[in-house]
Structure formats: structure tokens, C-alpha cells
PDB file of C-alpha atoms in Angstrom:
ATOM      1  CA  GLN A   1      51.771 -14.977 -18.049  1.00 81.00           C
ATOM      2  CA  VAL A   2      54.545 -17.163 -16.658  1.00 86.00           C
ATOM      3  CA  GLN A   3      56.767 -15.679 -14.033  1.00 91.00           C
ATOM      4  CA  LEU A   4      60.200 -17.326 -13.530  1.00 94.00           C
ATOM      5  CA  VAL A   5      62.450 -15.795 -10.446  1.00 95.00           C
ATOM      6  CA  GLU A   6      65.628 -16.926  -9.948  1.00 96.00           C
ATOM      7  CA  SER A   7      67.573 -16.910  -6.648  1.00 97.00           C
ATOM      8  CA  GLY A   8      71.019 -18.443  -4.953  1.00 97.00           C
ATOM      9  CA  GLY A   9      73.964 -16.500  -6.857  1.00 97.00           C
ATOM     10  CA  GLY A  10      76.795 -14.952  -5.237  1.00 97.00           C
ATOM     11  CA  LEU A  11      80.450 -15.128  -4.939  1.00 98.00           C
ATOM     12  CA  VAL A  12      82.612 -18.221  -4.268  1.00 98.00           C
ATOM     13  CA  GLN A  13      85.891 -19.170  -4.710  1.00 98.00           C
ATOM     14  CA  ALA A  14      87.121 -21.493  -7.532  1.00 98.00           C
ATOM     15  CA  GLY A  15      86.463 -24.900  -6.092  1.00 98.00           C
ATOM     16  CA  GLY A  16      82.905 -23.908  -4.139  1.00 98.00           C
ATOM     17  CA  SER A  17      79.342 -24.702  -5.087  1.00 98.00           C
ATOM     18  CA  LEU A  18      76.418 -22.750  -5.236  1.00 98.00           C
ATOM     19  CA  ARG A  19      72.830 -23.769  -5.790  1.00 98.00           C
ATOM     20  CA  LEU A  20      70.246 -21.862  -8.162  1.00 98.00           C
ATOM     21  CA  SER A  21      66.591 -21.524  -7.654  1.00 98.00           C
ATOM     22  CA  CYS A  22      64.457 -21.303 -10.182  1.00 95.00           C
ATOM     23  CA  ALA A  23      60.851 -20.748  -8.986  1.00 94.00           C
ATOM     24  CA  ILE A  24      57.933 -20.635 -11.860  1.00 91.00           C
ATOM     25  CA  SER A  25      54.486 -19.026 -10.952  1.00 87.00           C
ATOM     26  CA  ARG A  26      51.952 -21.439 -12.330  1.00 78.00           C
ATOM     27  CA  ARG A  27      52.679 -24.840 -14.128  1.00 69.00           C
ATOM     28  CA  THR A  28      53.798 -25.050 -17.462  1.00 66.00           C
ATOM     29  CA  PHE A  29      52.913 -27.442 -20.345  1.00 67.00           C
ATOM     30  CA  ILE A  30      54.432 -30.646 -18.878  1.00 67.00           C
ATOM     31  CA  GLY A  31      56.599 -31.776 -22.066  1.00 70.00           C
ATOM     32  CA  TYR A  32      58.031 -28.236 -21.506  1.00 84.00           C
ATOM     33  CA  ALA A  33      61.712 -27.793 -21.076  1.00 89.00           C
ATOM     34  CA  LEU A  34      63.437 -25.622 -18.096  1.00 92.00           C
ATOM     35  CA  GLY A  35      66.693 -24.313 -19.193  1.00 94.00           C
ATOM     36  CA  TRP A  36      69.396 -22.319 -17.486  1.00 97.00           C
ATOM     37  CA  PHE A  37      71.341 -20.188 -19.825  1.00 98.00           C
ATOM     38  CA  ARG A  38      74.535 -17.794 -18.637  1.00 98.00           C
ATOM     39  CA  GLN A  39      75.962 -14.792 -20.357  1.00 98.00           C
ATOM     40  CA  ALA A  40      79.162 -13.271 -19.357  1.00 96.00           C
ATOM     41  CA  PRO A  41      80.229  -9.360 -20.191  1.00 92.00           C
ATOM     42  CA  GLY A  42      80.924  -9.437 -23.645  1.00 94.00           C
ATOM     43  CA  LYS A  43      79.688 -12.586 -24.618  1.00 96.00           C
ATOM     44  CA  GLU A  44      77.085 -14.318 -26.067  1.00 96.00           C
ATOM     45  CA  ARG A  45      74.013 -16.246 -24.061  1.00 96.00           C
ATOM     46  CA  GLU A  46      74.662 -19.599 -23.920  1.00 97.00           C
ATOM     47  CA  PHE A  47      73.118 -22.876 -22.810  1.00 97.00           C
ATOM     48  CA  VAL A  48      74.067 -24.706 -19.709  1.00 98.00           C
ATOM     49  CA  ALA A  49      71.222 -27.123 -18.763  1.00 97.00           C
ATOM     50  CA  ALA A  50      67.886 -28.087 -19.334  1.00 95.00           C
ATOM     51  CA  PHE A  51      65.472 -30.295 -17.716  1.00 90.00           C
ATOM     52  CA  ARG A  52      61.832 -31.683 -19.161  1.00 89.00           C
ATOM     53  CA  TRP A  53      59.325 -32.120 -16.515  1.00 82.00           C
ATOM     54  CA  SER A  54      57.993 -35.039 -18.538  1.00 83.00           C
ATOM     55  CA  GLY A  55      60.274 -38.099 -18.032  1.00 83.00           C
ATOM     56  CA  GLY A  56      62.906 -35.800 -15.960  1.00 84.00           C
ATOM     57  CA  SER A  57      65.014 -35.710 -19.155  1.00 90.00           C
ATOM     58  CA  THR A  58      68.482 -33.448 -18.508  1.00 95.00           C
ATOM     59  CA  GLU A  59      71.008 -32.020 -20.823  1.00 96.00           C
ATOM     60  CA  TYR A  60      74.110 -30.007 -20.457  1.00 97.00           C
ATOM     61  CA  ALA A  61      76.433 -28.123 -22.334  1.00 97.00           C
ATOM     62  CA  ASP A  62      80.252 -29.682 -22.314  1.00 98.00           C
ATOM     63  CA  SER A  63      81.225 -27.082 -20.318  1.00 97.00           C
ATOM     64  CA  VAL A  64      79.725 -27.926 -17.351  1.00 98.00           C
ATOM     65  CA  LYS A  65      78.882 -31.548 -17.532  1.00 98.00           C
ATOM     66  CA  GLY A  66      80.097 -33.471 -15.042  1.00 97.00           C
ATOM     67  CA  ARG A  67      79.880 -30.315 -12.482  1.00 98.00           C
ATOM     68  CA  PHE A  68      76.387 -28.902 -12.668  1.00 98.00           C
ATOM     69  CA  THR A  69      73.290 -31.105 -12.109  1.00 98.00           C
ATOM     70  CA  ILE A  70      69.642 -29.683 -12.944  1.00 97.00           C
ATOM     71  CA  SER A  71      66.735 -31.033 -11.185  1.00 94.00           C
ATOM     72  CA  GLY A  72      63.292 -30.150 -10.891  1.00 90.00           C
ATOM     73  CA  ASP A  73      60.526 -30.266  -7.837  1.00 89.00           C
ATOM     74  CA  ILE A  74      56.978 -30.500  -9.647  1.00 84.00           C
ATOM     75  CA  ASP A  75      55.314 -29.901  -6.448  1.00 87.00           C
ATOM     76  CA  LYS A  76      57.259 -26.891  -5.575  1.00 90.00           C
ATOM     77  CA  ASN A  77      57.249 -25.669  -9.344  1.00 89.00           C
ATOM     78  CA  THR A  78      60.955 -25.003  -8.731  1.00 92.00           C
ATOM     79  CA  VAL A  79      64.171 -25.819 -10.837  1.00 93.00           C
ATOM     80  CA  TYR A  80      67.288 -26.116  -9.305  1.00 96.00           C
ATOM     81  CA  LEU A  81      70.756 -25.836 -10.595  1.00 98.00           C
ATOM     82  CA  GLN A  82      73.498 -27.834  -8.365  1.00 98.00           C
ATOM     83  CA  MET A  83      77.027 -26.312  -9.412  1.00 98.00           C
ATOM     84  CA  ASN A  84      79.834 -27.752  -8.008  1.00 98.00           C
ATOM     85  CA  SER A  85      83.944 -27.204  -8.866  1.00 98.00           C
ATOM     86  CA  LEU A  86      83.109 -23.967  -9.836  1.00 98.00           C
ATOM     87  CA  LYS A  87      85.722 -22.488 -12.203  1.00 98.00           C
ATOM     88  CA  PRO A  88      86.596 -17.935 -12.507  1.00 97.00           C
ATOM     89  CA  GLU A  89      84.995 -19.308 -16.376  1.00 97.00           C
ATOM     90  CA  ASP A  90      81.889 -19.640 -14.575  1.00 98.00           C
ATOM     91  CA  THR A  91      81.593 -16.056 -13.491  1.00 98.00           C
ATOM     92  CA  ALA A  92      78.145 -14.767 -15.525  1.00 98.00           C
ATOM     93  CA  VAL A  93      75.009 -13.730 -15.014  1.00 98.00           C
ATOM     94  CA  TYR A  94      72.668 -16.897 -15.024  1.00 98.00           C
ATOM     95  CA  TYR A  95      69.018 -16.942 -16.550  1.00 98.00           C
ATOM     96  CA  CYS A  96      66.116 -19.509 -15.884  1.00 96.00           C
ATOM     97  CA  ALA A  97      63.679 -20.281 -18.799  1.00 95.00           C
ATOM     98  CA  THR A  98      60.924 -21.985 -20.310  1.00 92.00           C
ATOM     99  CA  GLY A  99      59.605 -22.767 -23.780  1.00 89.00           C
ATOM    100  CA  SER A 100      59.455 -25.668 -26.151  1.00 86.00           C
ATOM    101  CA  GLY A 101      63.164 -25.809 -26.831  1.00 80.00           C
ATOM    102  CA  VAL A 102      66.070 -27.587 -25.297  1.00 83.00           C
ATOM    103  CA  ARG A 103      69.651 -25.819 -26.213  1.00 92.00           C
ATOM    104  CA  SER A 104      68.422 -23.124 -28.292  1.00 92.00           C
ATOM    105  CA  ALA A 105      67.381 -19.390 -26.395  1.00 93.00           C
ATOM    106  CA  ARG A 106      65.482 -18.880 -29.309  1.00 94.00           C
ATOM    107  CA  ASP A 107      62.455 -21.599 -28.296  1.00 92.00           C
ATOM    108  CA  TYR A 108      61.852 -20.274 -24.629  1.00 93.00           C
ATOM    109  CA  ASP A 109      59.287 -18.008 -24.667  1.00 91.00           C
ATOM    110  CA  TYR A 110      59.867 -16.874 -20.712  1.00 91.00           C
ATOM    111  CA  TRP A 111      62.657 -15.960 -18.947  1.00 95.00           C
ATOM    112  CA  GLY A 112      63.608 -14.568 -15.459  1.00 96.00           C
ATOM    113  CA  GLN A 113      65.888 -11.599 -14.682  1.00 96.00           C
ATOM    114  CA  GLY A 114      68.849 -12.849 -14.264  1.00 97.00           C
ATOM    115  CA  THR A 115      71.377 -14.239 -11.238  1.00 97.00           C
ATOM    116  CA  GLN A 116      74.865 -13.161 -10.618  1.00 98.00           C
ATOM    117  CA  VAL A 117      77.274 -15.741 -10.362  1.00 98.00           C
ATOM    118  CA  THR A 118      80.920 -14.897  -9.608  1.00 98.00           C
ATOM    119  CA  VAL A 119      84.010 -17.022  -8.724  1.00 98.00           C
ATOM    120  CA  SER A 120      86.996 -16.057  -7.704  1.00 97.00           C
ATOM    121  CA  SER A 121      90.458 -17.346  -8.484  1.00 94.00           C
TER     122      SER A 121
END
């Protein structure tokens, strides 16, 4: 069983920054992706960014490209999401997950409990 624990959420003003962390309980398959998703009230969970341990490749949703950066520290089994130039529409519960997919939540097997990010205008 793999456990993921997110941290770093909070309340920030528009234009501000936050860094989310996702600690993973054990080393997962090197080819797996570590993804960040978010879900706002009344909306479906949506893909934000993904990182692959193997090669360090990354993918981003168009809505966050250029503002968010995903990275990983394999020695610490931790993946980060640096969020800059935050907008009120970034307000959501942010989840990290790991699995064989990239953009589809259905392809992720293990999920964290989520961390709330609130961006005030």
C-alpha cells in the first residue's frame, strides 16, 4: 500500500505563491507518474500537472502552464508543486496521486487526502 500526504495549502492573496508538497510512503515504480489534481466546489476533479520519476518529464494543464512548476526529489520521495501568480480560480482542494497515467484521474491508483488552497481577490 502506498500512502501520499499533501501539505502546504493555505490562504493567499491573488498574485501570491504557495508550494505544495506530497510525501510518498515508499518508492513507487520508477515509470509511474506523480500527478496533482484539483477539485473546486461543484466541479469535477481536474488535472493540474504530472511528473515522471524516470527522465523527469512534466506535463501541465493549459490553465496553469507558465505559473506552476512540478518537481520531484527521489531521495525524499517527495513531489512539489510550486504555484506562482495565483488567481482566485485556482481555489480548490489539491490532491496528489500516483499511477500509470498522466492526465486522466482514472489511471491513478493511490491518492492523498487533499490540501485546501484558497486564493482571495
